[in-house]
Each structure stands twice: as structure tokens, then as C-alpha cells.
CSV table of C-alpha atoms in Angstrom, one decimal:
chain,number,residue,atom,x,y,z
A,1460,MET,CA,-64.7,60.2,1.2
A,1461,GLU,CA,-62.5,63.2,1.6
A,1462,TYR,CA,-59.2,62.8,3.4
A,1463,GLN,CA,-56.6,65.2,4.8
A,1464,GLN,CA,-54.0,65.9,2.1
A,1465,GLY,CA,-50.3,66.0,2.8
A,1466,GLN,CA,-48.0,68.5,1.3
A,1467,ASP,CA,-46.7,68.0,-2.3
A,1468,TRP,CA,-43.1,66.9,-2.2
A,1469,GLU,CA,-42.2,69.4,-4.9
A,1470,GLN,CA,-43.8,72.4,-3.2
A,1471,LEU,CA,-41.3,74.9,-1.9
A,1472,SER,CA,-41.6,75.8,1.8
A,1473,LEU,CA,-40.0,78.5,4.0
A,1474,TYR,CA,-39.7,77.6,7.7
A,1475,ALA,CA,-39.4,80.7,9.8
A,1476,THR,CA,-37.8,79.0,12.8
A,1477,CYS,CA,-34.4,77.9,14.1
A,1478,LEU,CA,-33.3,74.5,15.2
A,1479,ASP,CA,-33.4,75.4,18.9
A,1480,ASP,CA,-37.2,76.2,18.6
A,1481,MET,CA,-37.9,72.6,17.5
A,1482,ILE,CA,-36.7,71.2,20.8
A,1483,PRO,CA,-39.0,71.8,23.9
A,1484,GLY,CA,-37.5,73.3,27.0
A,1485,GLU,CA,-38.2,70.1,29.0
A,1486,ASN,CA,-36.7,67.7,26.5
A,1487,SER,CA,-34.1,65.4,28.0
A,1488,VAL,CA,-31.5,66.3,25.3
A,1489,ARG,CA,-31.1,69.7,26.9
A,1490,LEU,CA,-30.2,68.0,30.2
A,1491,ILE,CA,-27.7,65.8,28.5
A,1492,ASP,CA,-26.2,68.9,26.9
A,1493,GLN,CA,-25.9,70.8,30.1
A,1494,PHE,CA,-24.5,67.8,32.0
A,1495,VAL,CA,-21.7,67.1,29.6
A,1496,ASN,CA,-20.8,70.8,29.3
A,1497,LEU,CA,-20.2,70.9,33.1
A,1498,LEU,CA,-17.7,68.0,32.9
A,1499,ASP,CA,-13.9,68.4,32.6
A,1500,LEU,CA,-13.4,65.7,29.9
A,1501,SER,CA,-9.7,66.1,29.7
A,1502,LYS,CA,-9.3,65.3,33.4
A,1503,MET,CA,-11.5,62.3,33.0
A,1504,GLY,CA,-9.2,61.0,30.3
A,1505,PHE,CA,-11.2,61.2,27.1
A,1506,GLN,CA,-9.2,60.7,24.0
A,1507,THR,CA,-9.8,62.8,20.8
A,1508,ILE,CA,-10.8,60.6,17.9
A,1509,ALA,CA,-8.9,61.8,14.8
A,1510,THR,CA,-10.5,61.8,11.3
A,1511,GLN,CA,-8.7,61.6,8.0
A,1512,GLY,CA,-8.1,65.0,6.4
A,1513,ARG,CA,-10.5,66.8,8.7
A,1514,PRO,CA,-10.4,68.3,12.2
A,1515,PRO,CA,-11.3,65.7,14.9
A,1516,TYR,CA,-14.7,65.6,16.6
A,1517,ASP,CA,-15.0,67.2,20.0
A,1518,PRO,CA,-15.2,64.3,22.6
A,1519,ALA,CA,-18.0,66.3,24.3
A,1520,ASP,CA,-20.2,65.9,21.1
A,1521,LEU,CA,-19.5,62.2,20.8
A,1522,LEU,CA,-20.2,61.7,24.6
A,1523,LYS,CA,-23.5,63.5,24.2
A,1524,LEU,CA,-24.4,61.1,21.4
A,1525,PHE,CA,-23.3,58.1,23.4
A,1526,ILE,CA,-25.4,59.1,26.5
A,1527,TYR,CA,-28.4,59.8,24.3
A,1528,GLY,CA,-28.1,56.3,22.7
A,1529,TYR,CA,-27.8,54.7,26.2
A,1530,MET,CA,-30.9,56.5,27.5
A,1531,ASN,CA,-32.9,55.5,24.4
A,1532,ARG,CA,-31.6,51.9,24.1
A,1533,MET,CA,-29.7,52.7,20.9
A,1534,ARG,CA,-26.2,51.4,21.5
A,1535,SER,CA,-25.3,50.3,18.0
A,1536,SER,CA,-22.9,52.7,16.3
A,1537,ARG,CA,-24.6,52.2,13.0
A,1538,ARG,CA,-27.9,53.0,14.5
A,1539,LEU,CA,-26.5,56.2,16.1
A,1540,GLU,CA,-25.0,57.2,12.7
A,1541,LYS,CA,-28.5,56.9,11.2
A,1542,GLU,CA,-30.1,59.0,14.0
A,1543,ALA,CA,-27.6,61.8,13.3
A,1544,TYR,CA,-29.2,62.2,9.9
A,1545,ARG,CA,-32.9,61.8,10.7
A,1546,ASN,CA,-33.5,62.4,14.5
A,1547,ILE,CA,-34.2,66.1,15.2
A,1548,GLU,CA,-33.2,65.5,18.9
A,1549,VAL,CA,-29.8,64.1,17.9
A,1550,ILE,CA,-29.3,66.8,15.2
A,1551,TRP,CA,-29.9,69.5,17.9
A,1552,LEU,CA,-27.7,67.7,20.5
A,1553,ILE,CA,-24.6,67.4,18.4
A,1554,LYS,CA,-25.2,70.5,16.3
A,1555,ASN,CA,-25.9,68.8,13.0
A,1556,LEU,CA,-22.6,66.9,13.0
A,1557,LYS,CA,-22.6,63.6,11.1
A,1558,PRO,CA,-20.0,61.2,12.7
A,1559,ASP,CA,-19.8,57.8,11.0
A,1560,HIS,CA,-20.3,54.5,12.8
A,1561,ASN,CA,-16.5,53.8,12.8
A,1562,THR,CA,-15.8,57.1,14.7
A,1563,ILE,CA,-18.6,56.3,17.2
A,1564,ALA,CA,-17.4,52.8,17.8
A,1565,ARG,CA,-13.8,53.9,18.2
A,1566,PHE,CA,-14.9,56.5,20.8
A,1567,ARG,CA,-16.6,53.9,22.9
A,1568,LYS,CA,-13.7,51.4,22.5
A,1569,GLU,CA,-11.0,53.9,23.3
A,1570,ASN,CA,-12.7,55.6,26.3
A,1571,PRO,CA,-14.1,52.9,28.6
A,1572,LYS,CA,-12.6,54.2,31.8
A,1573,ALA,CA,-13.5,57.8,31.1
A,1574,ILE,CA,-17.1,56.7,30.3
A,1575,ARG,CA,-17.3,54.9,33.6
A,1576,LYS,CA,-16.3,58.1,35.4
A,1577,VAL,CA,-19.1,59.9,33.6
A,1578,PHE,CA,-21.7,57.4,35.0
A,1579,ARG,CA,-20.2,57.7,38.5
A,1580,GLN,CA,-20.5,61.5,38.2
A,1581,SER,CA,-24.1,61.2,37.1
A,1582,VAL,CA,-24.9,59.1,40.2
A,1583,ALA,CA,-23.2,61.7,42.4
A,1584,ILE,CA,-25.2,64.5,40.9
A,1585,THR,CA,-28.5,62.7,41.2
A,1586,ARG,CA,-27.7,61.9,44.8
A,1587,ASN,CA,-26.7,65.5,45.5
A,1588,PHE,CA,-30.2,66.6,44.3
A,1589,ASN,CA,-31.9,63.9,46.3
A,1590,LEU,CA,-33.1,62.2,43.1
A,1591,ILE,CA,-31.9,58.8,44.5
A,1592,GLY,CA,-31.4,57.8,48.1
A,1593,GLY,CA,-29.5,55.2,50.1
A,1594,ASN,CA,-32.0,54.3,52.8
A,1595,LEU,CA,-34.1,51.6,51.1
A,1596,ILE,CA,-32.5,48.4,49.8
A,1597,ALA,CA,-34.9,46.1,47.9
A,1598,GLY,CA,-34.4,42.4,47.5
A,1599,ASP,CA,-34.1,41.2,43.9
A,1600,SER,CA,-35.4,37.7,44.5
A,1601,THR,CA,-38.2,35.9,46.2
A,1602,LYS,CA,-35.7,33.8,48.2
A,1603,LEU,CA,-34.8,36.2,51.0
A,1604,ARG,CA,-32.3,35.4,53.6
A,1605,ALA,CA,-32.4,36.3,57.3
A,1606,GLN,CA,-31.3,39.8,58.3
A,1607,ASN,CA,-28.2,38.7,60.0
A,1608,SER,CA,-27.1,36.1,57.4
A,1609,LYS,CA,-23.5,36.1,56.3
A,1610,LYS,CA,-24.5,37.2,52.8
A,1611,ASN,CA,-26.3,40.2,54.3
A,1612,ASN,CA,-23.4,41.5,56.4
A,1613,TYR,CA,-21.2,44.1,54.7
A,1614,ASN,CA,-18.0,46.0,55.6
A,1615,LYS,CA,-16.0,48.5,53.6
A,1616,LYS,CA,-13.6,46.0,52.2
A,1617,LYS,CA,-16.4,43.7,51.0
A,1618,ILE,CA,-18.2,46.7,49.4
A,1619,LYS,CA,-15.0,47.7,47.6
A,1620,ARG,CA,-14.6,44.2,46.2
A,1621,HIS,CA,-18.2,44.2,45.0
A,1622,LEU,CA,-17.7,47.6,43.2
A,1623,GLU,CA,-14.4,46.5,41.6
A,1624,TYR,CA,-16.1,43.4,40.3
A,1625,ILE,CA,-19.0,45.3,38.9
A,1626,ASP,CA,-16.7,47.8,37.2
A,1627,LYS,CA,-14.8,44.9,35.7
A,1628,LYS,CA,-18.0,43.3,34.4
A,1629,LEU,CA,-19.2,46.7,33.0
A,1630,GLU,CA,-15.9,47.0,31.1
A,1631,GLU,CA,-16.4,43.5,29.7
A,1632,HIS,CA,-20.0,44.3,28.6
A,1633,ASN,CA,-18.8,47.4,26.8
A,1634,GLN,CA,-16.2,45.4,25.0
A,1635,GLN,CA,-18.9,42.9,24.0
A,1636,LEU,CA,-21.0,45.8,22.7
A,1637,ALA,CA,-18.2,46.9,20.4
A,1638,THR,CA,-17.9,43.4,18.9
A,1639,ALA,CA,-21.7,42.9,18.7
A,1640,ASP,CA,-22.1,46.1,16.7
A,1641,GLY,CA,-25.0,45.5,14.2
A,1642,ASP,CA,-26.5,42.5,16.0
A,1643,GLN,CA,-29.6,44.1,17.5
A,1644,LYS,CA,-30.7,41.1,19.6
A,1645,LYS,CA,-27.3,40.5,21.1
A,1646,THR,CA,-26.9,44.2,21.7
A,1647,GLU,CA,-30.2,44.4,23.7
A,1648,GLU,CA,-29.2,41.4,25.8
A,1649,ILE,CA,-25.9,43.0,26.7
A,1650,GLU,CA,-27.7,46.3,27.5
A,1651,ASP,CA,-30.0,44.4,29.9
A,1652,GLN,CA,-26.9,42.9,31.6
A,1653,ILE,CA,-25.4,46.4,31.9
A,1654,LYS,CA,-28.6,47.8,33.4
A,1655,ALA,CA,-28.6,45.0,36.0
A,1656,ARG,CA,-25.0,45.6,36.9
A,1657,LYS,CA,-25.7,49.3,37.3
A,1658,GLN,CA,-28.6,48.6,39.6
A,1659,GLN,CA,-26.2,46.4,41.7
A,1660,LYS,CA,-23.7,49.2,41.7
A,1661,ASN,CA,-26.2,51.7,43.0
A,1662,LYS,CA,-27.2,49.3,45.7
A,1663,TYR,CA,-23.6,48.8,46.9
A,1664,LYS,CA,-22.9,52.5,46.6
A,1665,ALA,CA,-25.8,53.2,48.9
A,1666,ILE,CA,-24.5,50.7,51.5
A,1667,GLN,CA,-21.0,52.2,51.2
A,1668,LYS,CA,-22.5,55.6,52.0
A,1669,GLN,CA,-24.2,54.2,55.1
A,1670,LEU,CA,-21.0,52.6,56.3
A,1671,ASP,CA,-19.1,55.9,55.8
A,1672,GLU,CA,-21.7,57.7,57.8
A,1673,ASP,CA,-21.8,55.1,60.6
A,1674,THR,CA,-19.7,56.2,63.5
A,1675,SER,CA,-20.4,53.2,65.7
A,1676,SER,CA,-17.9,50.4,66.1
């Protein structure tokens, strides 16, 4: 039986295209690139990660790599280092830069507060474009309490406490990720916890918005 034949490894090829042509216009990496380029990273408090004997990496490039990894469940710095060599989307996103895993891990470790601000900004943008709303609040358990139960009553102080607690837990999870680097199973477990915390945060943010808009006593 005759099969399709691959190209000989020693055959010379000439690709008449540029890197940008390899990434479709609707690819999510283009959105990441535009989003980060709109941010004022210095005001957000991002620190430049110095390298030995070479100019430092732009925090914007490392942030793009971090966001890409978060969106694609690749939080290990060693995994992101590998993707910078073999993943065409990552190669396009950070313009063929090759940061090592130590640089990526230090960026995450030294910029936790600034990274939280980026996630808050992303929520604000999606809300501005009506990509998320604050009208529907779903229960996350089969055991539902009465509408007027104490647990279901919120005020601005209570919401603020909840958000501060979630931010604290998110910071702890990011610290755990830094120490769990290379342990894929543990990393995925922490990622699931972060995802759940962010869902809680979106819920309380929506309630906070309703309270801010409510003019009744």
C-alpha cells in the first residue's frame, strides 16, 4: 500500500512567509498582545528582571508569556521555557525571545501584586464590553439557603472583607505555584484552586457593583 510521504529531513526548503503570517487574525495571542500593550506596567508596579551580562527582559514580554500560560493551563516556568522554543504562538507573542525558567519564575515571584492588578483590569475591560454581567448569581452547591438568610445578606463592608480574603488566598496560591514548580500534579491542583477563587471574586465584584448602584436605604 502506498502512503503519503513526509519531507526528507536533509532537503533544503525556502519558506516565503513571515512569522506574522503564521498566526491567524482571530488567534487569542493577538488579543493578549494588544491587551498588555495597552497597560501602563510601570504604574502597576512591575519590576524589571535583570539578567547576567545582557539587557533585561521587557516586563511586557514576560507578562504576555505568563498570561498565555495561565490561559492554556501551563503555569510551570520550565514548561513555559520549553514552549518558547517550540510553540509558534509563544514564539510570535514574545518575538522569538527565549527566557529561561529562572527568569520566568522570578518574574512571577517578584510581581504578585502587579499581576493581581492585571487580572482586575481584565475583569474591568470584559465588563465594559458587556462580556460578563452582574445580574445573575448562581449557587455553587445543591444545598441552597433561603433568600433572606444571614449568609445571603451582603453590605459593602462584608463584600470588601470577602474580596480582601480572596486576594490574600490568591497571593498564597501564587506563592505555592512558585514552590511547586516542576510538579505537574500539584501545579494543576493549585490552578484549580485559583480558578475557583477567581469565580468567587467575580461573584462578589458583581454584588459590589449592585450595591454601588443601589440608591435605596
